[in-house]
Structures are given as C-alpha cells and as structure tokens.
mmCIF file of C-alpha atoms and ligand atoms in Angstrom:
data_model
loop_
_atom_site.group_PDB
_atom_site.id
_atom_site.type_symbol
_atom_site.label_atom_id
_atom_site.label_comp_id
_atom_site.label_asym_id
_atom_site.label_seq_id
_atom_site.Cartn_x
_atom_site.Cartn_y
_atom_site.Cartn_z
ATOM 1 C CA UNK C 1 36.925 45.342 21.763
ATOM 2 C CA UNK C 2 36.200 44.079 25.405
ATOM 3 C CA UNK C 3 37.811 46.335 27.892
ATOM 4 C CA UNK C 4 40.194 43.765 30.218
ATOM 5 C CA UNK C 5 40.033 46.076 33.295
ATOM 6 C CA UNK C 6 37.430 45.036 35.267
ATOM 7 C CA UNK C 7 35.234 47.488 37.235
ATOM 8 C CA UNK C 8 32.336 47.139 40.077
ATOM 9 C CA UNK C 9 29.989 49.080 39.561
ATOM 10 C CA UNK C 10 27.837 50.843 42.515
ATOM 11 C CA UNK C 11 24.531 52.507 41.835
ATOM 12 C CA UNK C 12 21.422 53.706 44.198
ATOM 13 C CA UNK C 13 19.804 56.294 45.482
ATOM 14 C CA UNK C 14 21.365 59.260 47.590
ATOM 15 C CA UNK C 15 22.684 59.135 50.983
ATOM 16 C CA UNK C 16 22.565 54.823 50.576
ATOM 17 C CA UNK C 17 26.108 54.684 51.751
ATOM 18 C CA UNK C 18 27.451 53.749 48.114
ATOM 19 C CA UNK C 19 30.151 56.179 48.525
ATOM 20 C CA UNK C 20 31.806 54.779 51.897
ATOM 21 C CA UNK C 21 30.818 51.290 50.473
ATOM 22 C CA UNK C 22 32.667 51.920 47.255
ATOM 23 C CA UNK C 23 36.190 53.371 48.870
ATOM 24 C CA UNK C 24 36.141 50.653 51.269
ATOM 25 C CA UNK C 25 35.288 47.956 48.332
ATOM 26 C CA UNK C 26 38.404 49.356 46.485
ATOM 27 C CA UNK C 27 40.913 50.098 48.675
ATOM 28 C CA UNK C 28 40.450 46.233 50.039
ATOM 29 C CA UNK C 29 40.747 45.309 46.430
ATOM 30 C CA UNK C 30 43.763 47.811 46.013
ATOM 31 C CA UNK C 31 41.979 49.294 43.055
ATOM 32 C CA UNK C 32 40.944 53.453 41.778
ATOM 33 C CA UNK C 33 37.674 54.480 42.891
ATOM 34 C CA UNK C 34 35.095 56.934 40.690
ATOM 35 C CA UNK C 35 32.980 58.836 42.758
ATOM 36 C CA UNK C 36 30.364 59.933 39.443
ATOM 37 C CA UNK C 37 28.363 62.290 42.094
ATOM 38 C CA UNK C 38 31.169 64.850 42.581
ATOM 39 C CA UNK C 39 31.735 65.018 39.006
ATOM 40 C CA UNK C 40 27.647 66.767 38.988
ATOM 41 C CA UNK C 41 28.500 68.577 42.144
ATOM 42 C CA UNK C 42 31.505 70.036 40.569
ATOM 43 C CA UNK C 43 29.901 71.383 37.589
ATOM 44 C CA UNK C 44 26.554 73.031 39.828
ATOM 45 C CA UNK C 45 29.586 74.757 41.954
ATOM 46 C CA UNK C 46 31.074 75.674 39.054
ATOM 47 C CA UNK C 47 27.565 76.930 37.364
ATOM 48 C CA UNK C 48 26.948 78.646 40.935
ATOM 49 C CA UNK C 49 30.390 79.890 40.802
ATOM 50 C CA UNK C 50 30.306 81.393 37.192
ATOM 51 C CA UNK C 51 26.949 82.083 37.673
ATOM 52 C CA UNK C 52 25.601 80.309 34.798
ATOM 53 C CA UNK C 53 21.869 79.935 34.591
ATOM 54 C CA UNK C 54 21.002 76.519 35.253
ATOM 55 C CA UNK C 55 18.586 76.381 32.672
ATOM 56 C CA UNK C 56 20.671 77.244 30.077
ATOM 57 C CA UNK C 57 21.101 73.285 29.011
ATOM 58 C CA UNK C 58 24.018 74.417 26.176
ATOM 59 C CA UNK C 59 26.232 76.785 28.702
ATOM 60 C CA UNK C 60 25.820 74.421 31.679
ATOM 61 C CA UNK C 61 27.173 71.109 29.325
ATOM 62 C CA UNK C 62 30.053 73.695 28.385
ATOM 63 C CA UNK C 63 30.471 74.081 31.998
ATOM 64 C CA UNK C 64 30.854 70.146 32.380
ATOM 65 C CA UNK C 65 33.184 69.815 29.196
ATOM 66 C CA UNK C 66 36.282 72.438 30.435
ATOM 67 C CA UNK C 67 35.631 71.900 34.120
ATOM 68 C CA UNK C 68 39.814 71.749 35.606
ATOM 69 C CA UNK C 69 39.455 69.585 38.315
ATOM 70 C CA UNK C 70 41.678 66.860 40.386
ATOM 71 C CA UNK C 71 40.944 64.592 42.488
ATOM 72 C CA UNK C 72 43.715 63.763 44.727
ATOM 73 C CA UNK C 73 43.633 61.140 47.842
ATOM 74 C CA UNK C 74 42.017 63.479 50.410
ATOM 75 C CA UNK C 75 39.804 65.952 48.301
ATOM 76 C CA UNK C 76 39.260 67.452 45.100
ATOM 77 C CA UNK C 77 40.630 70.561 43.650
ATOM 78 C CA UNK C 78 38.502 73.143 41.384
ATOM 79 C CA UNK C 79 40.960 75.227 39.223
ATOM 80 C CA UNK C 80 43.108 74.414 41.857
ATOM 81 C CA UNK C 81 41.094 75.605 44.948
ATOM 82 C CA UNK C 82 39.874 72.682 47.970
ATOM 83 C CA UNK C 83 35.898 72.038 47.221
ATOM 84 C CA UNK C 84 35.716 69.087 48.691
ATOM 85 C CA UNK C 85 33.952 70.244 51.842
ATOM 86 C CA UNK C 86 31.699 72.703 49.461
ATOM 87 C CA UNK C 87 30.346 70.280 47.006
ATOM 88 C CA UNK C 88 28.903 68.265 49.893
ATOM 89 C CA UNK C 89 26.716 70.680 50.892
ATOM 90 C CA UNK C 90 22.947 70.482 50.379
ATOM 91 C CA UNK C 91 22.387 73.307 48.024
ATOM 92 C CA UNK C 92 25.187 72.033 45.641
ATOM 93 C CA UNK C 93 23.458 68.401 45.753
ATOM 94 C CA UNK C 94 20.200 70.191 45.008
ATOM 95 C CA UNK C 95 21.387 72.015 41.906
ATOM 96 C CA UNK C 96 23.224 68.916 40.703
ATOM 97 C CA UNK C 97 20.075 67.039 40.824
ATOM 98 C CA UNK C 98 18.404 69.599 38.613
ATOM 99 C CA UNK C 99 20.773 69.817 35.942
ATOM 100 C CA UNK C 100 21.221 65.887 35.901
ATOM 101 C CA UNK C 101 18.102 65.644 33.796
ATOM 102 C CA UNK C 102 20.424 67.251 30.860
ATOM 103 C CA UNK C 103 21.614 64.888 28.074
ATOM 104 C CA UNK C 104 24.324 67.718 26.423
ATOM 105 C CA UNK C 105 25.805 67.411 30.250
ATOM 106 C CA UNK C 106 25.752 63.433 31.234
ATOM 107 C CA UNK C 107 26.930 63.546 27.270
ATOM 108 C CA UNK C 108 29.827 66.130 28.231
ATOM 109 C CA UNK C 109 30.602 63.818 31.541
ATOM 110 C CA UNK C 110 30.643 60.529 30.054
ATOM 111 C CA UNK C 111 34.375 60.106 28.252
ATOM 112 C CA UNK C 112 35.590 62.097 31.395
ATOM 113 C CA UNK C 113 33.727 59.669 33.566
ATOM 114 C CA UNK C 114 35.518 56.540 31.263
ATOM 115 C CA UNK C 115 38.888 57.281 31.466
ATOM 116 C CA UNK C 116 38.790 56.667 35.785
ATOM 117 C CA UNK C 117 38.939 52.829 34.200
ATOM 118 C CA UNK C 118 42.591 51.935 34.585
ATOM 119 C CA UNK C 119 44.448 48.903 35.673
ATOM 120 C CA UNK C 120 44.181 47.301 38.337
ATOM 121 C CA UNK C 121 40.439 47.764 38.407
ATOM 122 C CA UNK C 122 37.868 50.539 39.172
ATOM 123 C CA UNK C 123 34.882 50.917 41.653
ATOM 124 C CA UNK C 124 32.621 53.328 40.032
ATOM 125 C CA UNK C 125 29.745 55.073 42.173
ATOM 126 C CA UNK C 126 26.789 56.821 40.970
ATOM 127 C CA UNK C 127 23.437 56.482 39.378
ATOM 128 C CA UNK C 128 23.673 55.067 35.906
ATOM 129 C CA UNK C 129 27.161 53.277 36.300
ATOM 130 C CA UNK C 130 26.091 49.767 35.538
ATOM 131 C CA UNK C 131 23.362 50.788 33.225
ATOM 132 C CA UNK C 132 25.245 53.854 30.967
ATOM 133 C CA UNK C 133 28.798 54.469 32.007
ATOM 134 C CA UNK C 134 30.037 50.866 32.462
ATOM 135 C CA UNK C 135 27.564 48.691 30.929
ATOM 136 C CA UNK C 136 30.271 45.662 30.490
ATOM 137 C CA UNK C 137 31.214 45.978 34.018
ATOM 138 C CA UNK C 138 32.372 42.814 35.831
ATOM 139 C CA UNK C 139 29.957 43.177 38.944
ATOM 140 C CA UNK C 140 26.743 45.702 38.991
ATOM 141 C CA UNK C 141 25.464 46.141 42.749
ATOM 142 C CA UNK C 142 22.010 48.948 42.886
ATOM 143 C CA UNK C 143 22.574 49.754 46.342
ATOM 144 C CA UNK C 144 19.218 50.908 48.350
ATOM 145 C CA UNK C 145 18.319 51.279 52.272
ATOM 146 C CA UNK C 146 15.105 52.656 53.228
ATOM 147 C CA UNK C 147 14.604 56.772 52.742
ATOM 148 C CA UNK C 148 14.108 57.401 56.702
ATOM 149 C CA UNK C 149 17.892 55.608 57.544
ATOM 150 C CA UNK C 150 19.568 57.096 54.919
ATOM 151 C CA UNK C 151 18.109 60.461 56.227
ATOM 152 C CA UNK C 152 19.107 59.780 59.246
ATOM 153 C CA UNK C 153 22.768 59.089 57.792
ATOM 154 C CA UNK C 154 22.955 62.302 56.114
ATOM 155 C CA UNK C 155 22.137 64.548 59.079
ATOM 156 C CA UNK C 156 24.808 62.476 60.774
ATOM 157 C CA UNK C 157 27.381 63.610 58.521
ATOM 158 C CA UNK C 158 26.405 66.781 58.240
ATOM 159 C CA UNK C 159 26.416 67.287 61.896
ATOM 160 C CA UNK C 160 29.900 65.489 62.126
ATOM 161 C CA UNK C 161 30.935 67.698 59.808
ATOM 162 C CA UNK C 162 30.231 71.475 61.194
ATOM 163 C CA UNK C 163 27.110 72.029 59.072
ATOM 164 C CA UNK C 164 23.602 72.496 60.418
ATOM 165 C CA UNK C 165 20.961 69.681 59.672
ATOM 166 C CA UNK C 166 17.208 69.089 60.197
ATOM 167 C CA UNK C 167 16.027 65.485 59.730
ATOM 168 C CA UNK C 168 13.133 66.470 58.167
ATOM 169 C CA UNK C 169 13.902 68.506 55.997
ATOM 170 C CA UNK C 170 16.488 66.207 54.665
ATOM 171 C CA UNK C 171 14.086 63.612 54.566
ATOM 172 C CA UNK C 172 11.805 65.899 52.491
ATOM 173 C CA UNK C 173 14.614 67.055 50.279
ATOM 174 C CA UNK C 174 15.370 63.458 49.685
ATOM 175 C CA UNK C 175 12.254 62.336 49.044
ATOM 176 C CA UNK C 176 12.258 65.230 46.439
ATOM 177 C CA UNK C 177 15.876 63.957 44.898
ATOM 178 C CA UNK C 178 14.932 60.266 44.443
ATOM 179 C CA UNK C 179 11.581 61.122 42.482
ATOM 180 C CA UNK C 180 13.483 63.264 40.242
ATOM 181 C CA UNK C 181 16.552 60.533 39.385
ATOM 182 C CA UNK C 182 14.130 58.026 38.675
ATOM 183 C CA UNK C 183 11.572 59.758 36.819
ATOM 184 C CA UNK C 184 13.963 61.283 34.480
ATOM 185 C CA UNK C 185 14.046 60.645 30.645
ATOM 186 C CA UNK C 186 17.830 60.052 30.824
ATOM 187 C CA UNK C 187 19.939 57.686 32.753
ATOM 188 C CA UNK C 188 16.916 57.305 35.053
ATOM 189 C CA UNK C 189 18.023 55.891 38.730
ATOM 190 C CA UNK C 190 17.383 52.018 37.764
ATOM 191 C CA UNK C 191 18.988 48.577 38.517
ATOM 192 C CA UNK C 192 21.180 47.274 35.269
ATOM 193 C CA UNK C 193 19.343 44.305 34.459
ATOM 194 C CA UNK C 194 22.167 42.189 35.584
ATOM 195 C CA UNK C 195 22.792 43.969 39.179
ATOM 196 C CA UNK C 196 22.819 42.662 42.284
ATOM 197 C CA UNK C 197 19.892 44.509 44.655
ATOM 198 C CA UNK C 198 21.897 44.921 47.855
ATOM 199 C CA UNK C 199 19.202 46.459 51.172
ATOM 200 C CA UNK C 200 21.670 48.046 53.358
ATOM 201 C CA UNK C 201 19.186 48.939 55.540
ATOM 202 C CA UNK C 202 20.118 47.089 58.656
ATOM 203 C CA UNK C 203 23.463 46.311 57.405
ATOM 204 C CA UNK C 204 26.388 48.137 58.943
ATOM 205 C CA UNK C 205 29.092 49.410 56.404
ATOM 206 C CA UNK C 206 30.925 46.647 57.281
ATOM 207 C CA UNK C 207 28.078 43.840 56.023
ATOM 208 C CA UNK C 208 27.457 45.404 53.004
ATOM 209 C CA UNK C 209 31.013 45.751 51.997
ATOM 210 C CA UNK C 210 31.800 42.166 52.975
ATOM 211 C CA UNK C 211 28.288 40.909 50.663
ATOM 212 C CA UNK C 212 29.655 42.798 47.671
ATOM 213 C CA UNK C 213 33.229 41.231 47.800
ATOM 214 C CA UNK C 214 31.496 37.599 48.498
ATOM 215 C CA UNK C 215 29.355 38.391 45.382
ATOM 216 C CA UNK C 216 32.951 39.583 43.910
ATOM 217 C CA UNK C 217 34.559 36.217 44.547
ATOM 218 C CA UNK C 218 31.903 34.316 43.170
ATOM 219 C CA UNK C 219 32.012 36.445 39.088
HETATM 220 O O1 C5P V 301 25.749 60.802 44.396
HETATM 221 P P1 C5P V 301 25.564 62.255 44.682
HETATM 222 O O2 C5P V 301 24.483 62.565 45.674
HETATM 223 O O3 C5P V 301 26.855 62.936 45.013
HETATM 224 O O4 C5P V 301 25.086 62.891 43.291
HETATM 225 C C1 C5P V 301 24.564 64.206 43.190
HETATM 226 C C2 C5P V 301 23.513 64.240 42.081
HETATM 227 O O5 C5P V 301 24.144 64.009 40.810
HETATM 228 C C3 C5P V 301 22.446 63.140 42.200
HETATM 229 O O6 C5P V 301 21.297 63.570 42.924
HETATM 230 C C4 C5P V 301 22.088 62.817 40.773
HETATM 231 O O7 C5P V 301 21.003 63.593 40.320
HETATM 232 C C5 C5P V 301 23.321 63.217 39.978
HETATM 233 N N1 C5P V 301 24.068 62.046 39.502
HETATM 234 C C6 C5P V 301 23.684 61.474 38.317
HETATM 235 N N2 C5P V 301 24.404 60.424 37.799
HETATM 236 C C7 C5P V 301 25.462 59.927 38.452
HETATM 237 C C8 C5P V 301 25.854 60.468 39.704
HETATM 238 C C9 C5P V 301 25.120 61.536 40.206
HETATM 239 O O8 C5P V 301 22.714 61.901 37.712
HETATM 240 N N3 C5P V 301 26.143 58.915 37.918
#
C-alpha cells in the first residue's frame, strides 16, 4: 500500500550542502528531517569506539542493528553521550565511507532509516534516498556543486568549528570519498531516475532552497 506521507528526498555527493539545504527545506515546510549520513557516522564511532574491525562485514552490521542513539533538536546522543561534534570529524566520515560499501549494514540501517517517515512529511538526506530508502518519494532532488567549492565549504566549517583544516587535503580526501560512493556495488551515489539535478555551485543556500520548494509547489 502507497505510503500517504510524503517525503523529499535529497541525495549528492559530500560536503554539497544537502544537509543545510534539507533542515532549511523542512523546517519552512514544518516537517521531520533524516539526516541518513549520521546514521553511518554513528555506527564507524561506534565501531571505533568498540573497536570493532572494520572489515569484519558481520560484527560491523551488528554494530548498525543495536546502535542506542537519539537524535534530539540540537545534536545526537550515543548511549546517551553528545557525538554530535565527534561524528563530524574527518576520520569518522572516512571510516563511514569504507564500511558503506557493506550490504549486511545499509541492510541493518534501512527499517531504522524508514521509520523517520511520519506525518506531516519528511526531508530525507543522504546518498541512496530517492533511489533505495524512499523510492516512492514525492520529490527526488541529486544535489551536486563542483568538488573545489564544496572543499572549500568543508574547510569553512571545520575552521568555524575549532577543528584544523587543509584545503587540499580535503579536496584530496574528497576526491577519494566521491569515487568510492559511486563506484560501489550497492546503493552507488546516483540520481533516481526521476530526480531533479540541482548545481548548487553558484547558488547560495538560500537559491537552492528556494528552487527545491518551487519544484515542490509544482508535484
Ligand atoms: O553524508 P555524510 O557525509 O554524513 O555521509 C557519510 C558517509 O556515509 C558517506 O561518505 C557515504 O559513504 C555514507 N552514506 C551512505 N548512504 C547514505 C548516507 C551516507 O552510504 N544514505
């Protein structure tokens, strides 16, 4: 049966603004917000954590299946500890890139990943939201921007945010991260067939928010 709540669905590559984009998309439509991302960030902190070995494909899904986590409106909570500020971090990104590839994980994630969908509507963020996750949703937007300005983002934040950052090495790193979500066997980083190919390039956060809820106003 056709699921009434309707979600927008927001996927691209990393750093292309698609988590800003999304909050600001939902809280203008007054609707819950999915950020897919931290779910993979929480279980490579929690694999760093337990010290799991990453490429144990079995332990690391078990990982994703019992991780205790909340999100609440300012952060996220890891059996009941503040990670928000850790998950961000480079080296957590890294790992959760690496164990992405595993199907017993994104398998372990996916129900978890379902249940954000509740009334009034959901924005969902991540890689395979419009083509895995939420393949009925309402709206699909594949969000991209050039590698060198999203760098150039990322080393902002990072900077804004206490931690050390070299633009190069970013850019390197993300080079690194894109080739591996797209040339992966499963859920590769892809437009939905049906999504909208938003370049936020020389858009400000503003402009690309404002073209998704014009395309929202025309569904
Ligand atoms: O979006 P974010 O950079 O927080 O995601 C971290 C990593 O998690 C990505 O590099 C990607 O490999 C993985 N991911 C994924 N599917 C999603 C969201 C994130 O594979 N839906």
């Amino acid at each position: 049966m056709k699921n009434s709540v309707p979600v927008i669905t927001i996927d691209g590559p990393t750093a292309s603004g698609k988590g800003t984009v999304a909050h600001r998309v939902a809280q203008t439509l007054g609707w819950g917000v999915l950020d897919s991302g931290a779910l993979y960030r929480l279980t490579a902190l929690s694999v760093l954590q337990k010290g799991i070995d990453p490429a144990d494909p079995r332990a690391v899904a078990q990982v994703a299946e019992s991780l205790d986590v909340a999100f609440h409106s300012t952060g996220v909570l890891l059996e009941g500890c503040e990670v928000s500020a850790f998950i961000r971090q480079e080296e957590v990104g890294n790992l959760a890139s690496r164990l992405a590839p595993n199907p017993a994980l994104r398998a372990a994630l996916l129900e978890r990943q379902r249940a954000f969908r509740q009334a009034p509507g959901l924005v969902a963020d991540g890689r395979d939201m419009g083509t895995i996750v939420f393949q009925d949703a309402n709206l699909k937007i594949f969000l991209v921007a050039d590698v060198r300005a999203r760098a150039q983002r990322r080393c902002k934040q990072l900077i804004d945010k206490g931690f050390s950052a070299n633009l190069e090495d970013l850019l390197a790193d993300m080079r690194e991260r894109d080739a591996r979500d797209i040339k992966r066997a499963v859920a590769p980083l892809l437009p939905a067939q049906d999504a909208h190919v938003v370049d936020s390039s020389t858009l400000t956060i503003e402009q690309t928010v404002q073209s998704i809820l014009d395309l929202w106003s025309r569904v």
